[in-house]
Amino acid sequence: MHSFRHLIMFSALALFGPPLAAESQIFTSQEANFRLETVAESLEHPWSLAFLPDGSMLVTERAGRLRVIRNGELSPKPVAGLPASAVTGQGGLFDVVLHPGFEKNRILFLSYAHRTSEGMTTRVARANFDKDRLENVTVIFEALPRSGTSRHFGARMAFDASGYLYISVGDRGDKDRAQDTEDDAGGVHRITDSGEAAPGNPGLDDPGINNTLFTWGNRNIQGMSVHPITGDIWTHEHGPRGGDEINVLRAGTNYGWPEITYGIGYSGLPITLDTEKDGMAQPLHYWDPSIAPSGMAFYTGLEFPEWQGNLFVGALKMQKLVRLKLKDRGVTEEEDLLVKLAERIRDVRTGPDGALWLLTDSPQGKVYRVVPAQ
């Protein structure tokens, strides 16, 4: 793991200015002053953000809409041609990810909850984005079996440097499914851009493992990011009461849920007495109590040189942005930001403009741009 020797310590959050309008507040710390710019608002539970080559952006709304932000303005009409999402419970439209060759092929990928008479599941569709419309929409992944629950869909996605797509699928509220390698729930799947199992997947040589599975023992991953130096896929996942985890994905690795956890059940009773077992990976970092993490990004921009290489994680329950300083694949410093903003942070991205971008999870959700205060 690369050692971030040139990072500067960033701590002691303080807040100045009026308590209502985020844009009028200056957020300060030992090494940086920053503020928030509202780029778009009145979005219904925005879930994911993607930056297009022409400078515009795509934003998903969990209610089943894909929106375009162009020239700093939210287009009033949603993108047409989307597949139908099952908007119930935690379900709906989730992630949007561009194909690595998007500038030429205009291909993107959407994850969403889908329902039939057999129940609900996590699906991924591939489509061409053309003039604010989706064409050639094709389902390339569907987690099976379906179930009647409307929670723990996972649904975060990311491409690695080889062009393979990683898709998280939650345990769907049935914890034992995460240890069943013939069940698609409770793990991360790795596929080609057309939906085939990616070469090197552990199940290709083992009939007891579904061939798209890359890892298992994952409860509900809602943060996924590519390390800017190593190319590793990093994830975070929700624990129950405590035990939210950050992990680095390794093929064929069991991350332990529910056999090991640093959390307890919602009833207050233990899920297990074990926090480690042979053959099960330990988290790189965990939270207890739970912060309900969602969205995650390594900061790679130039607007804040002191943040270079830091990892930013949104928090829903605790309504904050967490900054983690890393060294040798470990967390050396943790700081809570935006705690007085009182917003559920759903997604975090580093933009091509060098700013940090945030989505807030509410019926009147916002797109925020984090910029230097000066």
Tab-separated table of C-alpha atoms in Angstrom:
chain	number	residue	atom	x	y	z
A	1	MET	CA	0.000	0.000	0.000
A	2	HIS	CA	1.324	3.368	-0.913
A	3	SER	CA	2.369	5.550	2.056
A	4	PHE	CA	0.769	9.005	1.916
A	5	ARG	CA	3.805	10.867	3.285
A	6	HIS	CA	2.800	14.258	2.002
A	7	LEU	CA	-0.641	14.443	3.576
A	8	ILE	CA	-1.222	17.163	6.148
A	9	MET	CA	-3.125	16.563	9.362
A	10	PHE	CA	-6.701	17.807	9.112
A	11	SER	CA	-8.714	18.123	12.317
A	12	ALA	CA	-10.707	20.242	14.725
A	13	LEU	CA	-13.874	20.950	12.781
A	14	ALA	CA	-15.591	24.215	13.616
A	15	LEU	CA	-18.558	25.953	12.079
A	16	PHE	CA	-19.140	29.670	11.587
A	17	GLY	CA	-21.962	31.670	10.089
A	18	PRO	CA	-25.737	31.453	10.119
A	19	PRO	CA	-27.134	28.034	11.053
A	20	LEU	CA	-29.651	27.760	8.185
A	21	ALA	CA	-28.155	28.358	4.743
A	22	ALA	CA	-25.298	25.925	4.091
A	23	GLU	CA	-23.923	28.173	1.357
A	24	SER	CA	-23.330	31.041	3.797
A	25	GLN	CA	-21.362	28.893	6.221
A	26	ILE	CA	-17.595	28.595	6.271
A	27	PHE	CA	-16.374	25.236	7.500
A	28	THR	CA	-12.883	25.345	8.905
A	29	SER	CA	-10.250	23.047	10.366
A	30	GLN	CA	-6.570	23.131	11.120
A	31	GLU	CA	-5.458	22.921	7.496
A	32	ALA	CA	-8.342	23.999	5.249
A	33	ASN	CA	-11.340	26.282	5.064
A	34	PHE	CA	-14.147	25.160	2.804
A	35	ARG	CA	-17.722	25.899	1.885
A	36	LEU	CA	-20.633	24.251	0.104
A	37	GLU	CA	-22.156	25.273	-3.181
A	38	THR	CA	-25.658	23.991	-3.954
A	39	VAL	CA	-25.609	22.799	-7.555
A	40	ALA	CA	-29.073	21.202	-7.595
A	41	GLU	CA	-31.912	20.671	-5.139
A	42	SER	CA	-35.432	19.293	-4.817
A	43	LEU	CA	-34.266	15.829	-5.857
A	44	GLU	CA	-36.238	12.907	-4.444
A	45	HIS	CA	-33.749	10.818	-2.473
A	46	PRO	CA	-30.791	11.182	-4.878
A	47	TRP	CA	-28.597	8.092	-4.740
A	48	SER	CA	-25.694	8.334	-7.196
A	49	LEU	CA	-23.762	10.872	-9.240
A	50	ALA	CA	-21.765	10.417	-12.464
A	51	PHE	CA	-19.750	13.003	-14.396
A	52	LEU	CA	-20.075	13.112	-18.192
A	53	PRO	CA	-17.161	14.059	-20.471
A	54	ASP	CA	-18.884	17.274	-21.606
A	55	GLY	CA	-19.031	18.629	-18.052
A	56	SER	CA	-22.659	17.737	-17.360
A	57	MET	CA	-23.733	15.214	-14.717
A	58	LEU	CA	-26.199	12.397	-14.202
A	59	VAL	CA	-28.010	11.957	-10.892
A	60	THR	CA	-30.241	9.025	-9.959
A	61	GLU	CA	-33.301	9.496	-7.785
A	62	ARG	CA	-34.346	6.438	-5.808
A	63	ALA	CA	-37.914	7.185	-6.900
A	64	GLY	CA	-36.924	5.827	-10.346
A	65	ARG	CA	-35.708	8.869	-12.266
A	66	LEU	CA	-32.390	9.696	-13.904
A	67	ARG	CA	-31.724	13.432	-14.087
A	68	VAL	CA	-29.237	15.580	-16.004
A	69	ILE	CA	-27.411	18.617	-14.616
A	70	ARG	CA	-26.141	20.716	-17.506
A	71	ASN	CA	-24.420	24.105	-17.289
A	72	GLY	CA	-25.115	24.142	-13.575
A	73	GLU	CA	-28.879	23.671	-14.024
A	74	LEU	CA	-31.045	20.642	-13.284
A	75	SER	CA	-32.946	19.683	-16.403
A	76	PRO	CA	-36.686	19.652	-15.592
A	77	LYS	CA	-37.374	16.492	-17.589
A	78	PRO	CA	-35.968	13.129	-16.459
A	79	VAL	CA	-34.038	10.968	-18.902
A	80	ALA	CA	-36.474	8.820	-20.891
A	81	GLY	CA	-36.327	5.075	-21.474
A	82	LEU	CA	-35.315	3.830	-18.023
A	83	PRO	CA	-36.222	0.316	-16.893
A	84	ALA	CA	-38.941	0.191	-14.222
A	85	SER	CA	-37.685	0.183	-10.634
A	86	ALA	CA	-39.492	-1.301	-7.639
A	87	VAL	CA	-39.723	1.764	-5.396
A	88	THR	CA	-40.670	0.354	-2.019
A	89	GLY	CA	-38.882	0.032	1.315
A	90	GLN	CA	-35.198	0.549	0.552
A	91	GLY	CA	-35.797	-0.295	-3.105
A	92	GLY	CA	-35.701	1.908	-6.164
A	93	LEU	CA	-33.186	3.209	-8.691
A	94	PHE	CA	-29.666	3.109	-7.275
A	95	ASP	CA	-26.270	3.528	-8.909
A	96	VAL	CA	-25.260	4.944	-12.281
A	97	VAL	CA	-21.791	4.139	-13.634
A	98	LEU	CA	-20.291	5.069	-16.984
A	99	HIS	CA	-18.542	2.537	-19.165
A	100	PRO	CA	-14.762	3.186	-19.222
A	101	GLY	CA	-15.147	3.925	-22.945
A	102	PHE	CA	-18.237	6.103	-22.530
A	103	GLU	CA	-16.868	9.039	-24.485
A	104	LYS	CA	-16.916	6.884	-27.623
A	105	ASN	CA	-19.614	4.279	-26.977
A	106	ARG	CA	-22.084	6.256	-24.768
A	107	ILE	CA	-22.748	3.150	-22.652
A	108	LEU	CA	-23.784	3.389	-19.001
A	109	PHE	CA	-24.973	0.978	-16.323
A	110	LEU	CA	-27.826	1.316	-13.823
A	111	SER	CA	-28.542	-0.779	-10.742
A	112	TYR	CA	-32.067	-0.947	-9.385
A	113	ALA	CA	-34.550	-2.989	-7.395
A	114	HIS	CA	-36.798	-5.147	-9.544
A	115	ARG	CA	-39.959	-7.046	-8.648
A	116	THR	CA	-41.836	-9.982	-10.149
A	117	SER	CA	-44.368	-12.413	-8.695
A	118	GLU	CA	-41.387	-14.317	-7.268
A	119	GLY	CA	-40.171	-11.357	-5.209
A	120	MET	CA	-37.603	-8.574	-5.405
A	121	THR	CA	-33.928	-8.458	-6.278
A	122	THR	CA	-31.013	-6.302	-7.444
A	123	ARG	CA	-30.693	-5.907	-11.202
A	124	VAL	CA	-28.169	-4.160	-13.452
A	125	ALA	CA	-29.042	-2.867	-16.908
A	126	ARG	CA	-26.749	-1.650	-19.660
A	127	ALA	CA	-27.916	1.116	-22.007
A	128	ASN	CA	-26.816	3.751	-24.495
A	129	PHE	CA	-27.268	7.353	-23.392
A	130	ASP	CA	-28.283	9.481	-26.352
A	131	LYS	CA	-29.827	12.955	-26.233
A	132	ASP	CA	-31.258	12.553	-22.730
A	133	ARG	CA	-32.755	9.182	-23.567
A	134	LEU	CA	-31.680	5.594	-22.942
A	135	GLU	CA	-31.620	3.218	-25.884
A	136	ASN	CA	-30.849	-0.500	-26.198
A	137	VAL	CA	-31.609	-1.165	-22.531
A	138	THR	CA	-30.450	-4.703	-21.693
A	139	VAL	CA	-30.463	-6.508	-18.323
A	140	ILE	CA	-26.988	-7.973	-17.834
A	141	PHE	CA	-27.159	-9.048	-14.188
A	142	GLU	CA	-29.869	-10.270	-11.830
A	143	ALA	CA	-29.213	-11.575	-8.328
A	144	LEU	CA	-30.996	-14.859	-7.595
A	145	PRO	CA	-32.972	-16.156	-5.848
A	146	ARG	CA	-35.468	-13.346	-5.328
A	147	SER	CA	-37.072	-12.730	-1.960
A	148	GLY	CA	-40.055	-10.930	-0.473
A	149	THR	CA	-38.024	-8.429	1.526
A	150	SER	CA	-37.501	-4.823	0.467
A	151	ARG	CA	-34.142	-4.127	2.122
A	152	HIS	CA	-30.396	-4.663	1.777
A	153	PHE	CA	-30.080	-4.466	-1.994
A	154	GLY	CA	-26.439	-3.322	-1.958
A	155	ALA	CA	-26.267	-2.078	-5.575
A	156	ARG	CA	-23.040	-0.056	-5.563
A	157	MET	CA	-20.913	-0.555	-8.680
A	158	ALA	CA	-17.417	0.255	-9.922
A	159	PHE	CA	-15.147	-0.629	-12.832
A	160	ASP	CA	-11.583	-1.789	-12.268
A	161	ALA	CA	-8.598	-1.018	-14.479
A	162	SER	CA	-9.209	-4.185	-16.513
A	163	GLY	CA	-12.717	-3.066	-17.436
A	164	TYR	CA	-14.593	-5.509	-15.202
A	165	LEU	CA	-17.695	-4.348	-13.369
A	166	TYR	CA	-18.114	-5.004	-9.639
A	167	ILE	CA	-21.660	-5.126	-8.227
A	168	SER	CA	-22.589	-5.383	-4.562
A	169	VAL	CA	-25.653	-7.354	-3.515
A	170	GLY	CA	-26.858	-7.173	0.095
A	171	ASP	CA	-27.972	-10.136	2.155
A	172	ARG	CA	-31.591	-8.990	1.498
A	173	GLY	CA	-32.287	-9.011	5.233
A	174	ASP	CA	-31.614	-12.758	5.545
A	175	LYS	CA	-28.161	-12.906	7.109
A	176	ASP	CA	-27.451	-16.594	6.485
A	177	ARG	CA	-27.618	-16.066	2.720
A	178	ALA	CA	-24.280	-14.225	2.873
A	179	GLN	CA	-22.444	-17.482	3.687
A	180	ASP	CA	-24.089	-19.483	0.901
A	181	THR	CA	-21.839	-19.293	-2.165
A	182	GLU	CA	-24.568	-20.784	-4.353
A	183	ASP	CA	-26.761	-17.776	-3.517
A	184	ASP	CA	-26.107	-14.390	-5.137
A	185	ALA	CA	-27.054	-12.399	-2.008
A	186	GLY	CA	-24.520	-11.087	0.488
A	187	GLY	CA	-21.529	-10.633	-1.774
A	188	VAL	CA	-19.810	-8.786	-4.599
A	189	HIS	CA	-20.099	-9.970	-8.199
A	190	ARG	CA	-17.568	-9.305	-10.947
A	191	ILE	CA	-18.715	-9.389	-14.567
A	192	THR	CA	-17.688	-8.268	-18.020
A	193	ASP	CA	-19.395	-5.253	-19.561
A	194	SER	CA	-21.787	-7.637	-21.358
A	195	GLY	CA	-22.711	-9.578	-18.222
A	196	GLU	CA	-20.497	-12.657	-18.376
A	197	ALA	CA	-18.538	-13.913	-15.371
A	198	ALA	CA	-15.172	-12.156	-15.377
A	199	PRO	CA	-12.056	-14.257	-15.987
A	200	GLY	CA	-10.394	-15.295	-12.743
A	201	ASN	CA	-13.591	-15.394	-10.676
A	202	PRO	CA	-13.295	-18.116	-7.991
A	203	GLY	CA	-16.500	-19.867	-9.100
A	204	LEU	CA	-15.139	-20.626	-12.558
A	205	ASP	CA	-13.018	-23.371	-10.986
A	206	ASP	CA	-15.393	-24.353	-8.182
A	207	PRO	CA	-18.902	-25.666	-8.868
A	208	GLY	CA	-19.939	-24.757	-5.319
A	209	ILE	CA	-19.519	-21.015	-5.980
A	210	ASN	CA	-21.726	-19.012	-8.331
A	211	ASN	CA	-19.514	-18.010	-11.238
A	212	THR	CA	-20.072	-14.245	-10.965
A	213	LEU	CA	-19.302	-14.132	-7.229
A	214	PHE	CA	-16.034	-12.406	-6.336
A	215	THR	CA	-16.455	-12.179	-2.539
A	216	TRP	CA	-19.074	-13.226	0.017
A	217	GLY	CA	-19.925	-12.730	3.675
A	218	ASN	CA	-20.881	-9.096	2.965
A	219	ARG	CA	-23.967	-7.692	4.714
A	220	ASN	CA	-24.948	-4.626	2.682
A	221	ILE	CA	-22.281	-2.736	0.718
A	222	GLN	CA	-23.272	0.823	-0.215
A	223	GLY	CA	-19.844	2.320	-0.773
A	224	MET	CA	-17.335	1.282	-3.436
A	225	SER	CA	-14.278	3.090	-4.776
A	226	VAL	CA	-11.123	2.304	-6.740
A	227	HIS	CA	-7.872	3.101	-4.961
A	228	PRO	CA	-6.109	5.692	-7.129
A	229	ILE	CA	-2.657	4.119	-6.769
A	230	THR	CA	-3.102	0.360	-6.268
A	231	GLY	CA	-6.278	-0.053	-8.326
A	232	ASP	CA	-7.794	-2.179	-5.546
A	233	ILE	CA	-11.550	-2.052	-5.038
A	234	TRP	CA	-12.417	-0.702	-1.583
A	235	THR	CA	-15.881	-1.087	-0.096
A	236	HIS	CA	-17.765	-0.261	3.046
A	237	GLU	CA	-20.835	-2.000	4.351
A	238	HIS	CA	-23.554	-1.480	6.904
A	239	GLY	CA	-23.300	-3.444	10.117
A	240	PRO	CA	-26.351	-3.940	12.338
A	241	ARG	CA	-26.017	-1.968	15.600
A	242	GLY	CA	-22.313	-1.289	15.167
A	243	GLY	CA	-19.850	-3.123	13.005
A	244	ASP	CA	-19.931	-0.971	9.852
A	245	GLU	CA	-16.825	-2.053	7.936
A	246	ILE	CA	-14.309	-0.867	5.355
A	247	ASN	CA	-12.760	-3.704	3.365
A	248	VAL	CA	-10.366	-4.166	0.453
A	249	LEU	CA	-11.778	-6.741	-1.954
A	250	ARG	CA	-9.769	-9.883	-2.662
A	251	ALA	CA	-11.041	-12.645	-4.952
A	252	GLY	CA	-12.581	-15.584	-3.104
A	253	THR	CA	-12.483	-13.873	0.281
A	254	ASN	CA	-15.102	-14.451	2.959
A	255	TYR	CA	-15.702	-11.219	4.903
A	256	GLY	CA	-17.466	-13.036	7.689
A	257	TRP	CA	-21.047	-11.844	7.974
A	258	PRO	CA	-22.848	-13.121	10.028
A	259	GLU	CA	-20.300	-15.562	11.462
A	260	ILE	CA	-18.152	-12.690	12.717
A	261	THR	CA	-19.084	-9.076	13.372
A	262	TYR	CA	-18.229	-6.136	15.611
A	263	GLY	CA	-21.927	-5.272	15.837
A	264	ILE	CA	-24.903	-6.608	17.747
A	265	GLY	CA	-28.492	-7.255	16.702
A	266	TYR	CA	-31.116	-4.527	16.627
A	267	SER	CA	-32.683	-6.264	19.634
A	268	GLY	CA	-29.535	-5.521	21.619
A	269	LEU	CA	-28.628	-9.210	21.766
A	270	PRO	CA	-25.444	-10.631	20.214
A	271	ILE	CA	-25.543	-11.998	16.680
A	272	THR	CA	-22.391	-13.967	17.432
A	273	LEU	CA	-19.761	-13.872	20.132
A	274	ASP	CA	-17.006	-14.018	17.524
A	275	THR	CA	-15.225	-11.065	15.960
A	276	GLU	CA	-12.722	-13.209	14.073
A	277	LYS	CA	-12.419	-16.711	12.690
A	278	ASP	CA	-9.891	-18.566	10.577
A	279	GLY	CA	-10.535	-18.101	6.873
A	280	MET	CA	-12.519	-14.891	7.342
A	281	ALA	CA	-11.105	-11.450	6.636
A	282	GLN	CA	-10.824	-8.708	9.233
A	283	PRO	CA	-12.054	-5.244	8.251
A	284	LEU	CA	-9.508	-2.563	7.525
A	285	HIS	CA	-11.586	-0.253	9.726
A	286	TYR	CA	-14.913	-0.449	11.531
A	287	TRP	CA	-17.348	1.796	13.372
A	288	ASP	CA	-19.091	1.044	16.638
A	289	PRO	CA	-21.671	2.467	17.063
A	290	SER	CA	-22.860	2.392	13.479
A	291	ILE	CA	-22.710	5.536	11.334
A	292	ALA	CA	-24.738	3.928	8.482
A	293	PRO	CA	-22.135	4.612	5.762
A	294	SER	CA	-23.125	5.334	2.165
A	295	GLY	CA	-20.998	6.594	-0.695
A	296	MET	CA	-17.217	6.625	-0.627
A	297	ALA	CA	-14.463	8.333	-2.594
A	298	PHE	CA	-10.724	8.783	-2.527
A	299	TYR	CA	-9.874	12.430	-2.929
A	300	THR	CA	-7.628	12.879	-5.971
A	301	GLY	CA	-8.311	16.513	-6.887
A	302	LEU	CA	-6.090	19.596	-6.733
A	303	GLU	CA	-8.492	21.971	-4.970
A	304	PHE	CA	-7.464	20.608	-1.568
A	305	PRO	CA	-3.856	19.369	-1.710
A	306	GLU	CA	-3.982	18.542	2.008
A	307	TRP	CA	-6.697	15.962	1.281
A	308	GLN	CA	-4.777	14.083	-1.400
A	309	GLY	CA	-5.241	10.331	-0.882
A	310	ASN	CA	-7.735	10.728	1.950
A	311	LEU	CA	-10.861	8.587	1.939
A	312	PHE	CA	-14.246	10.277	2.395
A	313	VAL	CA	-17.316	8.374	3.574
A	314	GLY	CA	-20.881	9.667	3.821
A	315	ALA	CA	-23.011	8.795	6.835
A	316	LEU	CA	-26.792	8.492	6.834
A	317	LYS	CA	-27.696	7.806	10.453
A	318	MET	CA	-24.993	10.031	11.935
A	319	GLN	CA	-25.522	12.755	9.301
A	320	LYS	CA	-21.924	13.644	8.591
A	321	LEU	CA	-18.996	13.283	6.230
A	322	VAL	CA	-16.093	11.234	7.555
A	323	ARG	CA	-12.526	11.895	6.446
A	324	LEU	CA	-10.010	9.083	6.881
A	325	LYS	CA	-6.269	9.497	6.511
A	326	LEU	CA	-4.542	6.313	5.396
A	327	LYS	CA	-1.095	4.812	5.659
A	328	ASP	CA	0.062	1.298	4.817
A	329	ARG	CA	-3.538	0.147	4.298
A	330	GLY	CA	-4.570	1.360	7.713
A	331	VAL	CA	-6.456	4.344	9.074
A	332	THR	CA	-4.208	6.737	10.976
A	333	GLU	CA	-6.654	9.592	11.478
A	334	GLU	CA	-10.422	10.004	11.457
A	335	GLU	CA	-12.336	13.261	11.410
A	336	ASP	CA	-16.039	14.049	11.323
A	337	LEU	CA	-17.020	16.893	8.998
A	338	LEU	CA	-20.315	18.694	8.385
A	339	VAL	CA	-21.790	17.416	11.635
A	340	LYS	CA	-23.769	20.640	12.126
A	341	LEU	CA	-25.179	20.504	8.617
A	342	ALA	CA	-27.606	17.791	9.811
A	343	GLU	CA	-27.868	16.142	6.375
A	344	ARG	CA	-27.862	12.436	5.523
A	345	ILE	CA	-24.947	12.029	3.085
A	346	ARG	CA	-25.841	9.403	0.483
A	347	ASP	CA	-23.025	9.668	-2.080
A	348	VAL	CA	-19.505	11.107	-2.228
A	349	ARG	CA	-17.456	11.664	-5.392
A	350	THR	CA	-14.291	13.421	-6.475
A	351	GLY	CA	-15.226	15.512	-9.493
A	352	PRO	CA	-13.105	16.158	-12.585
A	353	ASP	CA	-13.002	19.796	-11.455
A	354	GLY	CA	-11.012	18.810	-8.342
A	355	ALA	CA	-13.900	19.473	-5.968
A	356	LEU	CA	-15.566	16.977	-3.655
A	357	TRP	CA	-19.230	16.341	-4.495
A	358	LEU	CA	-21.981	15.168	-2.145
A	359	LEU	CA	-25.582	13.991	-2.429
A	360	THR	CA	-28.001	14.359	0.490
A	361	ASP	CA	-30.656	11.740	1.104
A	362	SER	CA	-34.044	13.371	1.659
A	363	PRO	CA	-37.313	14.017	-0.215
A	364	GLN	CA	-35.738	17.389	-1.117
A	365	GLY	CA	-32.213	16.121	-1.671
A	366	LYS	CA	-29.343	18.294	-2.858
A	367	VAL	CA	-26.175	18.094	-4.893
A	368	TYR	CA	-23.403	19.903	-3.033
A	369	ARG	CA	-19.985	20.911	-4.332
A	370	VAL	CA	-17.274	21.243	-1.671
A	371	VAL	CA	-14.820	24.014	-2.587
A	372	PRO	CA	-12.124	26.081	-0.849
A	373	ALA	CA	-13.587	28.940	1.166
A	374	GLN	CA	-11.526	31.660	-0.471
